[in-house]
Amino acid sequence: MSTTTLTPTGTATQGPPRRSLVRDTTIVLARELRPTLHDPFSVVFSLVQPIFFLALFGPLLAGNLGGGLPGGDVWQWFVPAILVMISLFGSSTVGANLLYEMQTGAHERMLVTPLARSSLLVGRALKEIVTLVAQAAVIVLVMLPFGFRLHPLGALTGLVLLAVLGVGISSFSYALALAVRKQDWMFWVVQQTVLFPVMILSGMLLPLEGGPGWMRALARLNPLTYVVDAERALFAGDLLAAPVLWGFGAAGVTAALGLALGIRSMRRSD
Amino acid sequence: MIEARGLTKDFVSRKETVHAVRGVDLDVGRGETVAVLGPNGAGKTTTMRMLTTLIAPTAGTARVAGYDVVADPAQVRRRLGYVGQGNGAGHGQRALDELYVQGVTFGLERRAARSRAQELMAGLDLAGKERTKVSELSGGQRRRLDVAMGLMHAPDLLVLDEPSTGLDPHNRANLWEHISALRTEHDITLLLTTHYLDEADTMAARVVIVDDGRIIADDTPEVLKTRHAGDRLIVTTATAEQTARLAARLEARLEAWEGTSGVELTGTTLRAGIVAGSTRVTELVRTADADGIQVTDVQVRRPTLDDVFLALTGRSLREADTATTGEGAAA
C-alpha cells in the first residue's frame, strides 16, 4: 500500500495573518464557477424554458397583438422580457444546489473551514452574474437573425441590470433553501407558488395595460414589473428613460434585501 | 487537544425537549486515537458537532486545539480537520478541484495546494481520478477523498464521524489501512465515532462508550473488556455428570477467580465468565484430573466490546441500534 507523507507543504495551521471577506468570497465564487467552466454547455441547457417561450409564445404574440404592442415590434418588446424570465426561472432555482450540498455533506464540510459564513452566500449569489450574462448573450445572438435590433450601450446596461436582479433573486432562493432545509420538498412548493404570479404580474408575457385594475395595482407592487419595463427601454436604446431608473431601483432593492436575508440565514445555518 | 466539561445539548422539537448529550467530560491528548462508540441516538454525532463548532452547546464548555468552541470558533476551525457523516466533497465538482479549493480555503498557496492535493490523492489510492466528478466515484473512493479533504491543511486533530458507515467490508478495511498509515507517519490526533465494534477495538488505543447522551466507560479496549466483561470459559467433559461436578468445583472458586457471571450448564458443556480466564485453564484441568473428570475441550473466548456494552447497559449494542433507529434527530 502506498502511503502519504503528511509534511505540511504550506503554513496551513498558522494560516495567513488576516482573512479578507473578498478573498473568501472569491474562493466560493470560483468553486461555484468551476463545474460550469468544465462544462460550458450546461449554461445553454438551462435555457430550454425561455427558448420555448420565445419560439412558441413569441409568434402567438405577433399574431394576436402584433402592432398593438408598445413600440409595435414583437421581438423588441418580448426579448428583453425573456431575459428577465431567464433570471426568474434560473436564479430562483439555485437554492436547490445548496439544498443538495446540504444533503450530501459538502455544505457542512465548508462550515468547518475558516471561510466566513457570509462569503458562502455572497460567492454563490455572485455566480449568477456570470450565468445570466452568458445566457442573455446567447438569447440575444440567437434573436439577431430574426430582426432583433441591438443598441450596444443599452444592451450592456441591460445586462448589468439583469446581473443585479440575478444576485437578488438567487439570494432569496438560497435563503429559502436554508429556511426549508429540514423539509426540502417545501423549496419547490414555495418557488413554484411565487414564480408564476410574479411572472404574469410583471407584464413579461402580455401587456398589463389591458388587464383589470386590481391586476395593474398588484403589478405596481411587483419589483419585476419595473425591471421588465427598464429592460425594454434599455434594449430600445433609451438609456435615459425614467423606467430605467425605476428598474435599477427595484433590482437594487431586491438585491439588497435578498443579500441581507441570505447572509442572515447563512450565519444561522448549522 | 480536546477538553470538554459538562458538554450538554438539548434539542426542542414540537415542544418536546430531547436531551441528546447530558454532561460529557472528555479529554483527548495530543497524538491519541480515541473512538467514541455507541448506538444510534446515543449523542455521538451531536457531541462531534459541538466540538467542531457546527452547533452551540446548551451548557458546558469545550476547548479544541486550545480555543473555546463558542468564543473562538474561527480559530478552532482553522486547526481542525473534519470528516462528517456525509460527503464533504461536492458531488458536482471534480475530485482534485475540491481538494485544491479546500487547501486554498485554509490559506495554502495555489501551487502548494495543487501539489498537496495530488500527493494526497496518490496516497489514498485515488491517482488517476483527479478529473473525475465526485458523483462518479465509487463509495469507497468518495470516502477516501473525504478523508483527504480533512487532511489537506495538515491539521493536528482530525475528527471523523462514522467514517466507514455504508462501506463494504473490503472498503472499510482499505480505508482503515490508509488512516492507520497516516496516523503512524504523522503525529495526528484522531477522534472518531463508530458503531462498528471491531473497528473501535482494533483501531483505537482508547474507547469512549456513550449511551443515552452520557459517557458510561472510557479506557483502553483491553481494560474495558477485562474490567467489565472478563473472558468466557467454555469447558466440555466426557459426561454430563462430570460436567456437573466440575461446575460445582468452579462455583466454589468463582470469587477467588474474579468470576463475572455464574456457571451455566448445558449438557456436557459449562460456561463461566472469568477475568483473565486463560491463566486459570491449567489449574482447572489439574483439578478436574484429580477428581477423575475427563476434560475433552477447553475454550477461552475473549470478550468483545459488545460484551462490555452489555455488561454496562444490560442490552447489546446491536439491539440498542435497532431499537433507536428512526430517532435520527438525536443521533
Coordinates of C-alpha atoms in Angstrom, one line a residue:
Chain A
M1 CA 0.0 0.0 0.0
S2 CA 1.3 3.4 -0.8
T3 CA 1.2 5.9 1.9
T4 CA 1.2 9.7 2.1
T5 CA 3.8 11.9 3.7
L6 CA 2.0 14.3 5.8
T7 CA 4.6 17.0 5.7
P8 CA 2.7 20.3 5.5
T9 CA 3.6 21.9 2.2
G10 CA 2.4 25.3 3.4
T11 CA 2.0 27.0 6.7
A12 CA -1.6 25.9 6.9
T13 CA -2.1 25.7 10.6
Q14 CA -0.8 29.2 11.2
G15 CA -2.7 30.5 8.2
P16 CA -2.4 33.9 6.8
P17 CA -2.4 36.6 9.5
R18 CA -5.7 38.0 8.4
R19 CA -8.5 36.8 6.2
S20 CA -10.5 39.0 4.0
L21 CA -14.1 38.7 3.0
V22 CA -13.2 39.4 -0.6
R23 CA -10.8 36.6 -0.6
D24 CA -13.3 34.1 0.9
T25 CA -16.0 35.3 -1.5
T26 CA -13.7 34.8 -4.4
I27 CA -12.9 31.3 -3.3
V28 CA -16.6 30.4 -3.0
L29 CA -17.3 32.0 -6.3
A30 CA -14.5 30.2 -8.1
R31 CA -15.6 26.9 -6.7
E32 CA -19.2 27.5 -7.9
L33 CA -18.0 28.5 -11.4
R34 CA -15.6 25.6 -11.8
P35 CA -18.2 23.0 -12.9
T36 CA -19.7 25.5 -15.4
L37 CA -16.2 26.1 -16.8
H38 CA -15.6 22.4 -17.2
D39 CA -19.0 22.0 -18.9
P40 CA -19.9 25.4 -20.5
F41 CA -22.9 23.9 -22.4
S42 CA -24.7 23.4 -19.1
V43 CA -25.4 27.1 -19.3
V44 CA -27.3 26.6 -22.6
F45 CA -29.3 23.6 -21.4
S46 CA -31.0 25.6 -18.7
L47 CA -32.3 27.9 -21.4
V48 CA -34.8 25.4 -22.6
Q49 CA -37.9 27.0 -20.9
P50 CA -37.2 30.6 -22.1
I51 CA -36.5 29.3 -25.6
F52 CA -39.9 27.6 -25.7
F53 CA -41.5 30.9 -24.7
L54 CA -39.6 32.7 -27.4
A55 CA -40.3 30.1 -30.1
L56 CA -43.9 29.2 -29.2
F57 CA -45.3 32.2 -27.4
G58 CA -43.5 34.9 -29.4
P59 CA -45.3 34.0 -32.7
L60 CA -48.6 34.0 -30.9
L61 CA -48.0 37.4 -29.6
A62 CA -47.1 38.6 -33.0
G63 CA -50.2 37.1 -34.5
N64 CA -52.6 38.3 -31.8
L65 CA -51.3 41.6 -30.7
G66 CA -48.7 42.4 -33.3
G67 CA -48.7 46.1 -33.9
G68 CA -50.8 46.6 -30.8
L69 CA -47.7 46.2 -28.7
P70 CA -45.9 49.3 -27.4
G71 CA -43.3 50.0 -30.0
G72 CA -45.0 47.9 -32.5
D73 CA -42.4 45.2 -32.8
V74 CA -42.9 41.9 -31.1
W75 CA -39.3 40.9 -30.6
Q76 CA -38.2 44.4 -29.4
W77 CA -40.9 44.0 -26.8
F78 CA -40.6 40.3 -26.0
V79 CA -36.8 39.6 -26.0
P80 CA -35.9 42.0 -23.1
A81 CA -38.7 40.4 -21.1
I82 CA -37.4 36.9 -21.9
L83 CA -34.0 38.0 -20.4
V84 CA -35.8 38.8 -17.1
M85 CA -37.6 35.5 -17.4
I86 CA -34.2 33.7 -17.5
S87 CA -33.3 35.3 -14.3
L88 CA -36.7 34.4 -12.7
F89 CA -36.6 30.8 -13.9
G90 CA -32.9 30.2 -13.5
S91 CA -31.8 32.2 -10.4
S92 CA -34.8 31.2 -8.4
T93 CA -33.8 27.5 -8.6
V94 CA -30.2 27.8 -7.5
G95 CA -31.2 27.2 -3.9
A96 CA -31.7 23.6 -4.9
N97 CA -28.0 23.3 -5.5
L98 CA -27.3 24.4 -2.0
L99 CA -30.0 22.1 -0.6
Y100 CA -28.3 19.2 -2.4
E101 CA -24.9 20.2 -0.9
M102 CA -26.6 20.4 2.5
Q103 CA -27.9 16.8 2.0
T104 CA -24.6 15.3 0.7
G105 CA -22.5 17.0 3.4
A106 CA -20.4 19.4 1.3
H107 CA -22.1 22.4 2.9
E108 CA -21.4 21.1 6.4
R109 CA -17.8 20.5 5.5
M110 CA -17.5 24.1 4.3
L111 CA -19.0 25.3 7.6
V112 CA -16.0 23.8 9.4
T113 CA -13.4 25.7 7.3
P114 CA -12.2 29.3 8.1
L115 CA -14.5 30.7 5.3
A116 CA -16.7 33.5 6.6
R117 CA -20.3 32.4 6.7
S118 CA -21.4 35.5 4.6
S119 CA -18.9 34.5 1.8
L120 CA -20.7 31.2 1.4
L121 CA -23.8 33.1 0.4
V122 CA -22.3 36.1 -1.4
G123 CA -19.9 34.0 -3.5
R124 CA -22.8 31.8 -4.6
A125 CA -25.1 34.7 -5.4
L126 CA -22.3 36.4 -7.5
K127 CA -22.1 33.3 -9.7
E128 CA -25.5 34.3 -11.1
I129 CA -23.9 37.3 -12.8
V130 CA -21.7 35.0 -14.9
T131 CA -24.5 32.6 -15.7
L132 CA -27.1 35.3 -16.6
V133 CA -24.8 37.3 -18.7
A134 CA -23.8 34.2 -20.7
Q135 CA -27.4 33.1 -21.1
A136 CA -28.6 36.6 -22.1
A137 CA -25.8 36.8 -24.7
V138 CA -26.9 33.5 -26.2
I139 CA -30.5 34.6 -26.4
V140 CA -29.7 38.0 -28.0
L141 CA -27.3 36.4 -30.5
V142 CA -30.0 33.8 -31.4
M143 CA -32.6 36.6 -31.9
L144 CA -30.4 38.8 -34.1
P145 CA -31.1 36.9 -37.3
F146 CA -34.8 37.3 -36.6
G147 CA -34.7 41.0 -36.8
F148 CA -33.9 41.9 -33.2
R149 CA -32.1 45.2 -33.3
L150 CA -29.3 45.7 -30.9
H151 CA -28.3 49.0 -29.2
P152 CA -25.0 48.1 -27.7
L153 CA -24.8 50.6 -24.9
G154 CA -28.4 50.0 -23.9
A155 CA -27.9 46.2 -24.1
L156 CA -24.8 46.4 -21.9
T157 CA -26.6 48.4 -19.3
G158 CA -29.5 45.9 -19.6
L159 CA -27.1 43.1 -18.7
V160 CA -25.8 45.0 -15.7
L161 CA -29.4 45.5 -14.6
L162 CA -30.1 41.8 -15.1
A163 CA -27.0 40.9 -13.1
V164 CA -28.2 43.0 -10.1
L165 CA -31.6 41.3 -10.3
G166 CA -30.0 37.8 -10.5
V167 CA -27.9 38.4 -7.4
G168 CA -31.1 39.4 -5.6
I169 CA -33.3 36.5 -6.8
S170 CA -30.6 33.9 -6.2
S171 CA -30.0 35.2 -2.7
F172 CA -33.7 34.8 -2.0
S173 CA -33.5 31.3 -3.4
Y174 CA -30.6 30.4 -1.1
A175 CA -32.4 31.9 1.9
L176 CA -35.4 29.8 1.0
A177 CA -33.2 26.7 0.8
L178 CA -31.7 27.4 4.2
A179 CA -35.1 28.0 5.7
V180 CA -36.6 24.8 4.5
R181 CA -33.6 22.5 4.8
K182 CA -35.4 20.1 7.0
Q183 CA -38.3 19.7 4.6
D184 CA -36.7 20.1 1.3
W185 CA -39.9 19.5 -0.8
M186 CA -41.1 22.8 0.6
F187 CA -38.4 24.5 -1.6
W188 CA -40.2 23.7 -4.8
V189 CA -43.7 24.4 -3.4
V190 CA -42.7 27.9 -2.4
Q191 CA -40.6 28.5 -5.5
Q192 CA -43.4 27.5 -7.9
T193 CA -46.0 29.3 -5.9
V194 CA -44.1 32.5 -6.1
L195 CA -42.8 32.1 -9.6
F196 CA -46.0 32.2 -11.7
P197 CA -47.8 35.1 -10.1
V198 CA -44.6 37.2 -10.2
M199 CA -44.1 36.3 -13.8
I200 CA -47.6 37.1 -15.0
L201 CA -47.9 40.2 -12.9
S202 CA -44.7 41.7 -14.3
G203 CA -46.2 42.2 -17.8
M204 CA -43.5 39.9 -19.1
L205 CA -45.7 37.8 -21.4
L206 CA -48.6 40.1 -22.1
P207 CA -49.1 43.8 -21.6
L208 CA -50.9 44.6 -18.4
E209 CA -52.4 47.8 -19.8
G210 CA -55.5 45.8 -20.9
G211 CA -55.9 44.0 -17.6
P212 CA -58.3 44.8 -14.8
G213 CA -57.5 47.5 -12.3
W214 CA -56.6 45.1 -9.4
M215 CA -54.1 43.3 -11.6
R216 CA -52.4 46.6 -12.5
A217 CA -52.4 47.6 -8.9
L218 CA -50.6 44.3 -7.9
A219 CA -48.2 44.7 -10.8
R220 CA -47.1 48.1 -9.3
L221 CA -46.1 46.2 -6.2
N222 CA -44.1 43.7 -8.1
P223 CA -40.4 44.8 -8.4
L224 CA -40.1 42.7 -11.6
T225 CA -42.6 45.0 -13.4
Y226 CA -40.1 47.8 -13.1
V227 CA -37.2 45.7 -14.2
V228 CA -39.1 44.4 -17.2
D229 CA -40.0 48.0 -18.2
A230 CA -36.4 49.1 -17.7
E231 CA -35.0 46.3 -19.9
R232 CA -37.5 47.1 -22.6
A233 CA -36.4 50.8 -22.5
L234 CA -32.7 49.8 -22.4
F235 CA -32.9 47.3 -25.3
A236 CA -34.6 50.1 -27.3
G237 CA -31.5 52.2 -26.7
D238 CA -33.4 54.5 -24.4
L239 CA -30.8 54.8 -21.6
L240 CA -32.1 58.0 -20.0
A241 CA -35.8 57.0 -19.7
A242 CA -37.4 57.2 -16.2
P243 CA -38.3 53.4 -16.2
V244 CA -34.5 52.6 -16.3
L245 CA -34.0 54.4 -13.1
W246 CA -37.0 52.7 -11.5
G247 CA -35.7 49.4 -12.8
F248 CA -32.3 49.8 -11.2
G249 CA -34.1 50.9 -8.0
A250 CA -36.3 47.8 -7.9
A251 CA -33.4 45.4 -8.8
G252 CA -31.1 47.2 -6.3
V253 CA -33.7 46.8 -3.5
T254 CA -34.3 43.2 -4.4
A255 CA -30.5 42.5 -4.3
A256 CA -30.1 44.4 -1.0
L257 CA -33.0 42.6 0.7
G258 CA -32.0 39.2 -0.8
L259 CA -28.4 39.5 0.3
A260 CA -29.4 40.7 3.8
L261 CA -31.8 37.9 4.3
G262 CA -29.5 35.3 2.7
I263 CA -26.5 36.3 4.8
R264 CA -28.6 36.3 7.9
S265 CA -29.9 32.8 7.2
M266 CA -26.4 31.5 6.3
R267 CA -25.0 32.8 9.6
R268 CA -27.6 30.9 11.5
S269 CA -27.2 27.7 9.5
D270 CA -25.7 24.7 11.1
Chain B
M1 CA -6.1 18.7 22.1
I2 CA -9.7 18.4 23.4
E3 CA -11.0 19.4 26.8
A4 CA -14.8 19.2 27.2
R5 CA -16.5 19.8 30.5
G6 CA -20.2 19.2 31.2
L7 CA -21.0 19.4 27.5
T8 CA -24.8 19.3 27.1
K9 CA -27.1 19.7 24.2
D10 CA -30.9 19.8 24.3
F11 CA -33.0 19.8 21.1
V12 CA -36.5 21.1 21.2
S13 CA -38.9 19.8 18.6
R14 CA -42.7 20.1 18.8
K15 CA -42.4 21.4 22.4
E16 CA -40.6 18.2 23.4
T17 CA -37.1 18.5 24.7
V18 CA -34.7 15.8 23.7
H19 CA -31.6 15.6 25.9
A20 CA -29.2 14.5 23.2
V21 CA -26.0 15.0 25.2
R22 CA -26.1 15.1 29.0
G23 CA -22.9 16.5 30.6
V24 CA -20.0 15.0 28.7
D25 CA -16.4 15.4 30.1
L26 CA -13.8 14.4 27.6
D27 CA -10.1 14.9 27.4
V28 CA -8.1 13.9 24.4
G29 CA -4.3 14.4 24.4
R30 CA -2.1 15.1 21.5
G31 CA -1.4 12.0 19.4
E32 CA -4.2 9.9 20.9
T33 CA -6.6 7.9 18.8
V34 CA -10.0 7.8 20.5
A35 CA -13.0 6.0 19.3
V36 CA -16.5 7.1 20.5
L37 CA -18.7 4.0 20.4
G38 CA -22.4 3.9 21.0
P39 CA -25.7 3.0 19.4
N40 CA -27.6 5.4 17.1
G41 CA -29.1 8.2 19.0
A42 CA -26.5 7.9 21.8
G43 CA -25.3 11.5 21.2
K44 CA -22.1 10.7 19.3
T45 CA -22.7 13.0 16.3
T46 CA -24.2 15.8 18.4
T47 CA -21.0 15.7 20.6
M48 CA -18.8 15.9 17.4
R49 CA -20.9 18.7 16.0
M50 CA -20.4 20.7 19.2
L51 CA -16.7 20.0 19.2
T52 CA -16.4 21.1 15.6
T53 CA -18.3 24.4 16.1
L54 CA -21.2 23.3 14.0
I55 CA -23.7 23.6 16.8
A56 CA -23.5 25.5 20.1
P57 CA -23.8 23.6 23.4
T58 CA -26.8 24.2 25.6
A59 CA -24.4 24.1 28.5
G60 CA -20.9 23.2 29.3
T61 CA -17.6 24.2 27.7
A62 CA -15.2 22.8 25.2
R63 CA -11.7 23.8 24.2
V64 CA -10.4 22.3 21.0
A65 CA -6.8 22.8 19.9
G66 CA -6.5 25.4 22.6
Y67 CA -9.5 27.5 21.7
D68 CA -13.0 27.7 23.0
V69 CA -15.6 26.4 20.5
V70 CA -18.1 29.1 21.4
A71 CA -15.9 32.1 21.9
D72 CA -13.3 31.4 19.2
P73 CA -14.9 29.1 16.6
A74 CA -12.8 30.5 13.7
Q75 CA -9.6 29.5 15.5
V76 CA -10.9 26.1 16.2
R77 CA -12.0 25.6 12.5
R78 CA -8.5 26.6 11.3
R79 CA -6.8 23.9 13.3
L80 CA -9.2 21.1 12.8
G81 CA -9.8 18.6 10.0
Y82 CA -13.4 17.3 9.9
V83 CA -14.8 14.4 8.0
G84 CA -18.5 14.4 8.6
Q85 CA -21.1 11.6 8.0
G86 CA -21.9 12.9 4.6
N87 CA -19.7 13.5 1.6
G88 CA -17.5 16.6 2.2
A89 CA -16.6 16.8 -1.5
G90 CA -19.4 18.4 -3.6
H91 CA -20.9 15.9 -6.0
G92 CA -20.8 18.3 -8.9
Q93 CA -17.1 19.1 -8.5
R94 CA -14.1 17.2 -9.8
A95 CA -12.1 15.4 -7.2
L96 CA -8.9 17.3 -7.5
D97 CA -10.7 20.7 -7.7
E98 CA -12.4 20.1 -4.4
L99 CA -9.1 19.2 -2.7
Y100 CA -7.5 22.3 -4.2
V101 CA -10.3 24.6 -3.0
Q102 CA -10.1 23.1 0.4
G103 CA -6.4 23.8 0.6
V104 CA -6.8 27.4 -0.7
T105 CA -9.6 27.9 1.9
F106 CA -7.1 27.1 4.6
G107 CA -4.6 29.5 3.3
L108 CA -2.3 27.3 1.3
E109 CA -0.6 28.9 -1.7
R110 CA -2.1 27.8 -5.1
R111 CA 1.0 25.8 -6.0
A112 CA 1.3 24.2 -2.6
A113 CA -2.4 23.4 -2.6
R114 CA -2.2 21.7 -6.0
S115 CA 0.8 19.6 -5.2
R116 CA -0.5 18.6 -1.8
A117 CA -3.9 17.6 -3.4
Q118 CA -2.0 15.4 -5.9
E119 CA 0.1 13.9 -3.1
L120 CA -2.9 13.0 -1.0
M121 CA -4.8 11.6 -4.0
A122 CA -1.9 9.3 -4.7
G123 CA -1.5 8.4 -1.1
L124 CA -5.2 7.4 -0.7
D125 CA -5.3 5.3 -3.9
L126 CA -7.1 7.9 -5.9
A127 CA -4.4 8.5 -8.5
G128 CA -6.0 8.8 -12.0
K129 CA -9.3 10.1 -10.5
E130 CA -8.1 13.8 -10.4
R131 CA -10.5 14.9 -13.1
T132 CA -13.4 12.6 -12.2
K133 CA -16.6 14.1 -10.9
V134 CA -17.1 13.3 -7.3
S135 CA -20.6 11.9 -8.1
E136 CA -18.9 9.4 -10.4
L137 CA -16.5 8.0 -7.8
S138 CA -17.4 4.7 -6.0
G139 CA -18.5 4.9 -2.4
G140 CA -15.1 3.8 -1.1
Q141 CA -13.2 6.3 -3.3
R142 CA -15.5 9.1 -2.2
R143 CA -14.9 8.3 1.4
R144 CA -11.2 8.3 0.9
L145 CA -11.5 11.6 -0.9
D146 CA -13.4 12.9 2.2
V147 CA -10.5 11.9 4.4
A148 CA -8.1 13.6 2.0
M149 CA -10.2 16.8 2.3
G150 CA -9.9 16.6 6.1
L151 CA -6.1 16.3 5.8
M152 CA -5.5 19.0 3.2
H153 CA -4.2 21.6 5.7
A154 CA -2.3 19.0 7.7
P155 CA -4.4 19.6 10.9
D156 CA -3.2 18.5 14.3
L157 CA -6.6 17.0 15.0
L158 CA -8.8 15.0 12.7
V159 CA -12.4 14.4 13.6
L160 CA -14.1 11.6 11.7
D161 CA -17.8 11.0 12.2
E162 CA -18.7 7.4 11.2
P163 CA -16.0 7.3 8.5
S164 CA -16.7 3.8 7.4
T165 CA -20.5 3.6 7.6
G166 CA -22.0 2.4 4.4
L167 CA -18.8 0.8 3.1
D168 CA -18.5 -2.9 2.3
P169 CA -16.0 -4.8 4.5
H170 CA -13.3 -4.6 1.9
N171 CA -13.5 -0.9 1.5
R172 CA -13.8 -0.5 5.3
A173 CA -10.5 -2.4 5.7
N174 CA -8.9 -0.4 3.0
L175 CA -10.0 2.9 4.5
W176 CA -8.6 1.9 7.9
E177 CA -5.4 0.8 6.4
H178 CA -4.9 4.3 5.0
I179 CA -6.0 6.0 8.2
S180 CA -3.6 3.9 10.2
A181 CA -0.7 4.6 7.9
L182 CA -1.4 8.4 8.1
R183 CA -1.5 8.2 11.8
T184 CA 1.8 6.4 12.2
E185 CA 3.5 8.7 9.8
H186 CA 2.2 11.9 11.3
D187 CA 1.7 12.8 14.9
I188 CA -2.0 13.3 14.3
T189 CA -4.7 13.2 17.0
L190 CA -7.7 11.2 15.8
L191 CA -11.2 11.4 17.3
L192 CA -13.7 9.2 15.5
T193 CA -17.2 7.9 16.1
T194 CA -18.3 4.4 15.0
H195 CA -20.9 1.8 15.7
Y196 CA -18.7 -0.9 14.4
L197 CA -17.4 -2.8 17.5
D198 CA -14.4 -4.4 15.8
E199 CA -13.4 -1.1 14.3
A200 CA -13.2 0.7 17.7
D201 CA -11.5 -2.4 19.2
T202 CA -8.7 -2.6 16.6
M203 CA -8.2 1.0 15.6
A204 CA -8.4 2.9 18.8
A205 CA -6.0 3.0 21.7
R206 CA -8.9 4.3 23.8
V207 CA -12.6 3.7 23.6
V208 CA -15.2 6.0 24.9
I209 CA -18.6 4.3 25.2
V210 CA -21.6 6.5 25.2
D211 CA -25.2 5.7 25.8
D212 CA -28.2 8.0 26.1
G213 CA -26.1 11.1 26.0
R214 CA -23.6 10.1 28.7
I215 CA -20.1 8.6 28.7
I216 CA -20.5 5.3 30.5
A217 CA -17.0 4.0 30.1
D218 CA -13.7 5.4 28.9
D219 CA -10.5 3.3 28.7
T220 CA -8.4 1.1 26.5
P221 CA -10.3 -1.7 24.9
E222 CA -8.3 -4.3 26.9
V223 CA -9.0 -2.7 30.3
L224 CA -12.7 -2.2 29.4
K225 CA -13.0 -5.9 28.5
T226 CA -11.2 -7.1 31.5
R227 CA -12.9 -4.9 33.9
H228 CA -16.5 -5.1 32.6
A229 CA -16.8 -8.3 30.8
G230 CA -14.0 -10.8 31.5
D231 CA -13.2 -13.9 29.5
R232 CA -15.7 -16.6 28.7
L233 CA -14.5 -20.0 29.8
I234 CA -16.2 -22.9 27.9
V235 CA -15.4 -26.4 29.1
T236 CA -16.7 -29.7 27.8
T237 CA -16.2 -33.0 29.6
A238 CA -16.9 -36.7 28.7
T239 CA -20.3 -36.9 30.5
A240 CA -23.0 -34.5 31.8
E241 CA -22.4 -35.9 35.3
Q242 CA -18.7 -35.0 35.2
T243 CA -19.6 -31.5 33.9
A244 CA -22.0 -31.0 36.8
R245 CA -19.3 -32.0 39.3
L246 CA -16.8 -29.6 37.6
A247 CA -19.4 -26.9 37.7
A248 CA -19.7 -27.3 41.5
R249 CA -16.0 -27.1 41.9
L250 CA -15.8 -24.0 39.7
E251 CA -18.7 -22.4 41.5
A252 CA -16.7 -22.6 44.8
R253 CA -13.8 -20.8 43.2
L254 CA -15.7 -18.1 41.3
E255 CA -14.9 -15.4 43.8
A256 CA -11.2 -16.2 44.1
W257 CA -11.1 -16.3 40.3
E258 CA -12.9 -13.0 39.8
G259 CA -15.8 -14.5 38.1
T260 CA -18.1 -12.1 36.3
S261 CA -21.1 -14.4 36.0
G262 CA -22.4 -17.6 37.4
V263 CA -21.7 -21.0 35.9
E264 CA -24.1 -22.1 33.2
L265 CA -24.6 -25.8 32.4
T266 CA -25.8 -27.1 29.1
G267 CA -25.4 -30.9 28.7
T268 CA -21.7 -31.8 28.8
T269 CA -20.6 -28.1 28.4
L270 CA -20.3 -25.4 31.1
R271 CA -19.7 -21.7 30.6
A272 CA -18.5 -19.1 33.1
G273 CA -17.3 -15.5 32.9
I274 CA -13.9 -15.1 34.5
V275 CA -11.4 -12.3 34.4
A276 CA -8.1 -13.4 32.7
G277 CA -9.6 -16.8 32.0
S278 CA -6.7 -18.2 30.1
T279 CA -4.5 -18.0 33.3
R280 CA -6.9 -20.4 35.1
V281 CA -7.0 -23.1 32.5
T282 CA -4.1 -25.2 33.8
E283 CA -5.4 -25.1 37.4
L284 CA -8.9 -26.1 36.1
V285 CA -7.6 -29.1 34.1
R286 CA -5.5 -30.2 37.0
T287 CA -8.4 -30.1 39.5
A288 CA -10.5 -32.0 37.0
D289 CA -7.8 -34.6 36.6
A290 CA -7.5 -35.1 40.3
D291 CA -11.3 -35.7 40.5
G292 CA -11.3 -38.1 37.7
I293 CA -13.2 -35.7 35.4
Q294 CA -12.2 -36.1 31.8
V295 CA -12.0 -32.7 30.1
T296 CA -12.4 -33.1 26.4
D297 CA -12.3 -29.4 25.3
V298 CA -11.4 -26.1 26.8
Q299 CA -12.0 -22.7 25.1
V300 CA -11.3 -19.2 26.3
R301 CA -13.3 -16.7 24.4
R302 CA -12.0 -13.1 24.7
P303 CA -14.8 -10.7 25.3
T304 CA -15.9 -8.2 22.7
L305 CA -16.8 -4.5 23.3
D306 CA -20.3 -5.7 22.8
D307 CA -19.9 -7.8 25.9
V308 CA -18.7 -4.6 27.7
F309 CA -21.7 -2.7 26.4
L310 CA -24.0 -5.5 27.5
A311 CA -22.4 -5.6 31.0
L312 CA -22.7 -1.8 31.3
T313 CA -26.2 -1.3 30.0
G314 CA -27.9 -4.6 30.2
R315 CA -28.5 -4.6 26.4
S316 CA -26.4 -5.5 23.4
L317 CA -25.2 -2.7 21.2
R318 CA -26.9 -4.3 18.2
E319 CA -30.2 -4.4 20.0
A320 CA -29.8 -0.8 21.1
D321 CA -29.1 0.1 17.5
T322 CA -32.2 -1.4 16.1
A323 CA -34.3 -0.1 19.0
T324 CA -33.4 3.5 18.4
T325 CA -33.4 3.6 14.6
G326 CA -35.7 6.4 13.5
E327 CA -34.6 8.7 16.2
G328 CA -32.2 10.2 13.7
A329 CA -32.7 13.7 15.0
A330 CA -30.9 12.9 18.2
A331 CA -28.1 10.9 16.6

